Amino acid sequence: MTELDRSITANAVAIGLPYFTEPDPALSRSSGGRDPLGLLPVWSAFGRKLVPHVASPVGQVNGIKAVVLIQWLAHEQEKLRPLLADDDAPRKFFRLMEGLVEYWLYHNDRPYCFGSNTLAAEQRDFYVTTKSGKTVANGLYQYYRGTSRRAGLVDDNWKVKPEVCRELDRHWTPKATDELLRALTGPLAHAKTPLVPQRHLDGTALSKALERTFDDDTLLPTLQESLFGQDFQRTLARDFLALRRASKTEGLSFEQRIRLLQSEELVLDIECVLRCEPFLLVMQDVFDFVRGSPGKKLEQLASDLEAMFSQMRERAAAFQHLGSELETPRMKQMQVLAGILAASAPTASSAARRACLIAFTRELVDYHKRCMAERGRDSLALIEGDVIVLPVVGDRNPQDAKKRLVDGFPWMNDYYLNTASNLYAQVFGEPA
């Protein structure tokens, strides 16, 4: 198993936070941080052509089942509707149900999604209220609903698709609804009243209904059909899973595996990924180098980066070809940055290269400043005159950034392929 595989293991029982199991420099940094360069809208646009529905934090099929179950209960169970009359009641209902479901999954040795630390520490004393802020009661709402909607399991109004409703109805019972009603009435009415799942899940009809709902075969054909997009996108998820697990590809980088993928329908989109990510690394690594160089003059910084100029220029030139593939404001801003590097001649003099690197760095820091201003946040790096200034203490190692500018490895983003391949393994019963 490679370093990248370990970080996105299909067994998400260890997940205590969204996005990551444990820190791994081979996996995306941007997805778990503030994305100070606004890279997400660009790489995700290309990733969506390969993996149209699933989002990076979606590690477990049970989380998708939980979302559709909760929405189905809210919209289709008449007995529960009086509880949901207030404007904020549906969100509170979802929060309580998340805690209930995650508790049931954890204590029945089923793959759960969030809250490992809380569930392990509190055991049968675990409780949730309508104001609980922990991920164990908010993660599914925040990270799984989008995938469920994009996959067509729920519509834009969050109503569950009819065929899913029919199957859930076969596994649920009126008695389970009655027990759920009793469990939720007090906690929904009073913010300080806790829902203690253990009190309602010991040999009850509610527990048995959850057992049927989260049976491996429940909704299986629907999930197989819906989660991955068109047939060729489903095949891509399968093929990427095979590449991750094949002994002959052990030790290959993510980029090398991408290059091994074959798809007649997606050949252009795979090529777009191969052109996109290397330049995103250039942006990120030069920015990291800036953040690791407080007080340094731009001339010195350019001198330090000059040895990597040819690789940077080549990656920028490849990225420029993507301008016609994605015409968005963010992409246009990145194209300006790429154009600065690509405009230099391969045989440019040392002085010309350093001048180009200074211009690129200035534009990169200005670009970062605009990205942060759009979110109402302060910049992490500034240039005053010709000196780098850090309003926030930098946490990047310049030598690490320089090394990756040379190697182009590891990639930051996986374009949803690890997530899709993990889910493929779960719904098609591939061995772990």
PDB file of C-alpha atoms in Angstrom, residues 193-320:
ATOM      1  CA  THR A 193     -32.712  18.239  26.338  1.00  0.00           C
ATOM      2  CA  PRO A 194     -30.287  15.599  25.101  1.00  0.00           C
ATOM      3  CA  LEU A 195     -31.018  12.725  22.794  1.00  0.00           C
ATOM      4  CA  VAL A 196     -29.261   9.698  24.293  1.00  0.00           C
ATOM      5  CA  PRO A 197     -29.292   7.094  21.503  1.00  0.00           C
ATOM      6  CA  GLN A 198     -28.647   4.136  23.808  1.00  0.00           C
ATOM      7  CA  ARG A 199     -32.013   4.670  25.501  1.00  0.00           C
ATOM      8  CA  HIS A 200     -33.816   4.088  22.205  1.00  0.00           C
ATOM      9  CA  LEU A 201     -31.688   1.501  20.426  1.00  0.00           C
ATOM     10  CA  ASP A 202     -31.544  -1.515  22.726  1.00  0.00           C
ATOM     11  CA  GLY A 203     -33.561  -4.235  20.998  1.00  0.00           C
ATOM     12  CA  THR A 204     -36.148  -1.756  19.705  1.00  0.00           C
ATOM     13  CA  ALA A 205     -38.081  -1.643  16.458  1.00  0.00           C
ATOM     14  CA  LEU A 206     -36.095   1.503  15.651  1.00  0.00           C
ATOM     15  CA  SER A 207     -32.816  -0.381  15.972  1.00  0.00           C
ATOM     16  CA  LYS A 208     -34.105  -3.220  13.815  1.00  0.00           C
ATOM     17  CA  ALA A 209     -35.247  -0.760  11.141  1.00  0.00           C
ATOM     18  CA  LEU A 210     -31.784   0.785  11.102  1.00  0.00           C
ATOM     19  CA  GLU A 211     -30.286  -2.687  10.784  1.00  0.00           C
ATOM     20  CA  ARG A 212     -32.371  -3.367   7.681  1.00  0.00           C
ATOM     21  CA  THR A 213     -31.658   0.051   6.212  1.00  0.00           C
ATOM     22  CA  PHE A 214     -27.896  -0.299   6.617  1.00  0.00           C
ATOM     23  CA  ASP A 215     -27.760  -3.863   5.418  1.00  0.00           C
ATOM     24  CA  ASP A 216     -25.128  -4.141   2.692  1.00  0.00           C
ATOM     25  CA  ASP A 217     -27.726  -5.033   0.061  1.00  0.00           C
ATOM     26  CA  THR A 218     -30.141  -2.196   0.821  1.00  0.00           C
ATOM     27  CA  LEU A 219     -30.219   0.336  -2.044  1.00  0.00           C
ATOM     28  CA  LEU A 220     -27.258  -1.456  -3.590  1.00  0.00           C
ATOM     29  CA  PRO A 221     -28.408  -1.484  -7.251  1.00  0.00           C
ATOM     30  CA  THR A 222     -29.437   2.165  -6.962  1.00  0.00           C
ATOM     31  CA  LEU A 223     -26.076   3.167  -5.508  1.00  0.00           C
ATOM     32  CA  GLN A 224     -24.205   1.187  -8.156  1.00  0.00           C
ATOM     33  CA  GLU A 225     -26.171   2.924 -10.859  1.00  0.00           C
ATOM     34  CA  SER A 226     -26.191   6.456  -9.434  1.00  0.00           C
ATOM     35  CA  LEU A 227     -22.944   7.255  -7.665  1.00  0.00           C
ATOM     36  CA  PHE A 228     -20.422   7.295 -10.478  1.00  0.00           C
ATOM     37  CA  GLY A 229     -22.092   9.022 -13.394  1.00  0.00           C
ATOM     38  CA  GLN A 230     -22.128   7.511 -16.858  1.00  0.00           C
ATOM     39  CA  ASP A 231     -20.881   4.009 -17.670  1.00  0.00           C
ATOM     40  CA  PHE A 232     -17.429   5.189 -18.724  1.00  0.00           C
ATOM     41  CA  GLN A 233     -17.023   7.224 -15.521  1.00  0.00           C
ATOM     42  CA  ARG A 234     -17.996   4.172 -13.470  1.00  0.00           C
ATOM     43  CA  THR A 235     -15.427   2.168 -15.432  1.00  0.00           C
ATOM     44  CA  LEU A 236     -12.797   4.806 -14.675  1.00  0.00           C
ATOM     45  CA  ALA A 237     -13.437   4.451 -10.933  1.00  0.00           C
ATOM     46  CA  ARG A 238     -13.081   0.679 -11.277  1.00  0.00           C
ATOM     47  CA  ASP A 239      -9.889   0.974 -13.306  1.00  0.00           C
ATOM     48  CA  PHE A 240      -8.326   3.425 -10.880  1.00  0.00           C
ATOM     49  CA  LEU A 241      -9.128   1.066  -8.011  1.00  0.00           C
ATOM     50  CA  ALA A 242      -7.396  -1.739  -9.916  1.00  0.00           C
ATOM     51  CA  LEU A 243      -4.331   0.459 -10.465  1.00  0.00           C
ATOM     52  CA  ARG A 244      -4.130   1.279  -6.778  1.00  0.00           C
ATOM     53  CA  ARG A 245      -4.230  -2.394  -5.850  1.00  0.00           C
ATOM     54  CA  ALA A 246      -2.147  -4.006  -8.564  1.00  0.00           C
ATOM     55  CA  SER A 247       1.218  -5.221  -7.314  1.00  0.00           C
ATOM     56  CA  LYS A 248       2.921  -4.015 -10.484  1.00  0.00           C
ATOM     57  CA  THR A 249       1.834  -0.424  -9.754  1.00  0.00           C
ATOM     58  CA  GLU A 250       2.899  -0.528  -6.107  1.00  0.00           C
ATOM     59  CA  GLY A 251       4.964   2.553  -5.398  1.00  0.00           C
ATOM     60  CA  LEU A 252       3.784   4.506  -8.413  1.00  0.00           C
ATOM     61  CA  SER A 253       2.857   8.123  -7.823  1.00  0.00           C
ATOM     62  CA  PHE A 254      -0.686   9.336  -8.312  1.00  0.00           C
ATOM     63  CA  GLU A 255       0.383  11.083 -11.508  1.00  0.00           C
ATOM     64  CA  GLN A 256       1.886   7.881 -12.893  1.00  0.00           C
ATOM     65  CA  ARG A 257      -1.338   6.034 -12.236  1.00  0.00           C
ATOM     66  CA  ILE A 258      -3.344   8.744 -13.959  1.00  0.00           C
ATOM     67  CA  ARG A 259      -1.129   8.296 -17.010  1.00  0.00           C
ATOM     68  CA  LEU A 260      -1.965   4.575 -17.068  1.00  0.00           C
ATOM     69  CA  LEU A 261      -5.724   5.183 -17.222  1.00  0.00           C
ATOM     70  CA  GLN A 262      -7.318   4.400 -20.560  1.00  0.00           C
ATOM     71  CA  SER A 263     -10.727   5.754 -21.558  1.00  0.00           C
ATOM     72  CA  GLU A 264     -11.793   6.589 -25.078  1.00  0.00           C
ATOM     73  CA  GLU A 265     -14.489   8.937 -23.805  1.00  0.00           C
ATOM     74  CA  LEU A 266     -12.316  10.644 -21.173  1.00  0.00           C
ATOM     75  CA  VAL A 267      -8.934  10.837 -22.871  1.00  0.00           C
ATOM     76  CA  LEU A 268      -9.113  14.631 -23.209  1.00  0.00           C
ATOM     77  CA  ASP A 269     -10.283  15.089 -19.630  1.00  0.00           C
ATOM     78  CA  ILE A 270      -7.452  12.918 -18.307  1.00  0.00           C
ATOM     79  CA  GLU A 271      -5.034  15.022 -20.336  1.00  0.00           C
ATOM     80  CA  CYS A 272      -6.529  18.162 -18.772  1.00  0.00           C
ATOM     81  CA  VAL A 273      -5.724  16.823 -15.306  1.00  0.00           C
ATOM     82  CA  LEU A 274      -2.155  16.097 -16.372  1.00  0.00           C
ATOM     83  CA  ARG A 275      -1.784  19.670 -17.603  1.00  0.00           C
ATOM     84  CA  CYS A 276      -3.586  21.268 -14.660  1.00  0.00           C
ATOM     85  CA  GLU A 277      -2.035  19.839 -11.528  1.00  0.00           C
ATOM     86  CA  PRO A 278       1.667  20.510 -12.311  1.00  0.00           C
ATOM     87  CA  PHE A 279       1.046  24.257 -12.631  1.00  0.00           C
ATOM     88  CA  LEU A 280      -1.106  24.320  -9.502  1.00  0.00           C
ATOM     89  CA  LEU A 281       1.931  22.864  -7.760  1.00  0.00           C
ATOM     90  CA  VAL A 282       4.078  25.664  -9.181  1.00  0.00           C
ATOM     91  CA  MET A 283       1.675  28.244  -7.757  1.00  0.00           C
ATOM     92  CA  GLN A 284       1.463  26.545  -4.389  1.00  0.00           C
ATOM     93  CA  ASP A 285       5.167  25.863  -4.059  1.00  0.00           C
ATOM     94  CA  VAL A 286       6.283  29.365  -5.018  1.00  0.00           C
ATOM     95  CA  PHE A 287       3.736  30.719  -2.555  1.00  0.00           C
ATOM     96  CA  ASP A 288       5.051  28.339   0.111  1.00  0.00           C
ATOM     97  CA  PHE A 289       8.566  29.521  -0.703  1.00  0.00           C
ATOM     98  CA  VAL A 290       7.432  33.121  -0.232  1.00  0.00           C
ATOM     99  CA  ARG A 291       5.845  32.234   3.101  1.00  0.00           C
ATOM    100  CA  GLY A 292       9.091  30.645   4.186  1.00  0.00           C
ATOM    101  CA  SER A 293      11.150  33.709   3.245  1.00  0.00           C
ATOM    102  CA  PRO A 294      10.151  36.614   5.516  1.00  0.00           C
ATOM    103  CA  GLY A 295      12.270  39.713   5.012  1.00  0.00           C
ATOM    104  CA  LYS A 296      13.878  38.377   1.851  1.00  0.00           C
ATOM    105  CA  LYS A 297      14.172  40.638  -1.186  1.00  0.00           C
ATOM    106  CA  LEU A 298      12.532  39.517  -4.413  1.00  0.00           C
ATOM    107  CA  GLU A 299      15.855  39.553  -6.246  1.00  0.00           C
ATOM    108  CA  GLN A 300      17.246  37.007  -3.799  1.00  0.00           C
ATOM    109  CA  LEU A 301      14.119  34.899  -3.961  1.00  0.00           C
ATOM    110  CA  ALA A 302      14.301  34.870  -7.765  1.00  0.00           C
ATOM    111  CA  SER A 303      17.920  33.848  -7.578  1.00  0.00           C
ATOM    112  CA  ASP A 304      17.002  30.964  -5.282  1.00  0.00           C
ATOM    113  CA  LEU A 305      14.292  29.773  -7.704  1.00  0.00           C
ATOM    114  CA  GLU A 306      16.202  30.259 -10.942  1.00  0.00           C
ATOM    115  CA  ALA A 307      17.475  26.682 -11.077  1.00  0.00           C
ATOM    116  CA  MET A 308      13.851  25.467 -11.308  1.00  0.00           C
ATOM    117  CA  PHE A 309      12.804  27.985 -13.950  1.00  0.00           C
ATOM    118  CA  SER A 310      12.762  25.575 -16.902  1.00  0.00           C
ATOM    119  CA  GLN A 311      10.402  23.145 -15.133  1.00  0.00           C
ATOM    120  CA  MET A 312       8.162  25.997 -14.011  1.00  0.00           C
ATOM    121  CA  ARG A 313       8.010  27.461 -17.502  1.00  0.00           C
ATOM    122  CA  GLU A 314       7.211  24.088 -19.066  1.00  0.00           C
ATOM    123  CA  ARG A 315       4.354  23.435 -16.631  1.00  0.00           C
ATOM    124  CA  ALA A 316       2.968  26.932 -17.158  1.00  0.00           C
ATOM    125  CA  ALA A 317       2.998  26.483 -20.939  1.00  0.00           C
ATOM    126  CA  ALA A 318       1.110  23.192 -20.640  1.00  0.00           C
ATOM    127  CA  PHE A 319      -1.448  24.858 -18.373  1.00  0.00           C
ATOM    128  CA  GLN A 320      -2.064  27.605 -20.917  1.00  0.00           C
TER     129      GLN A 320
END
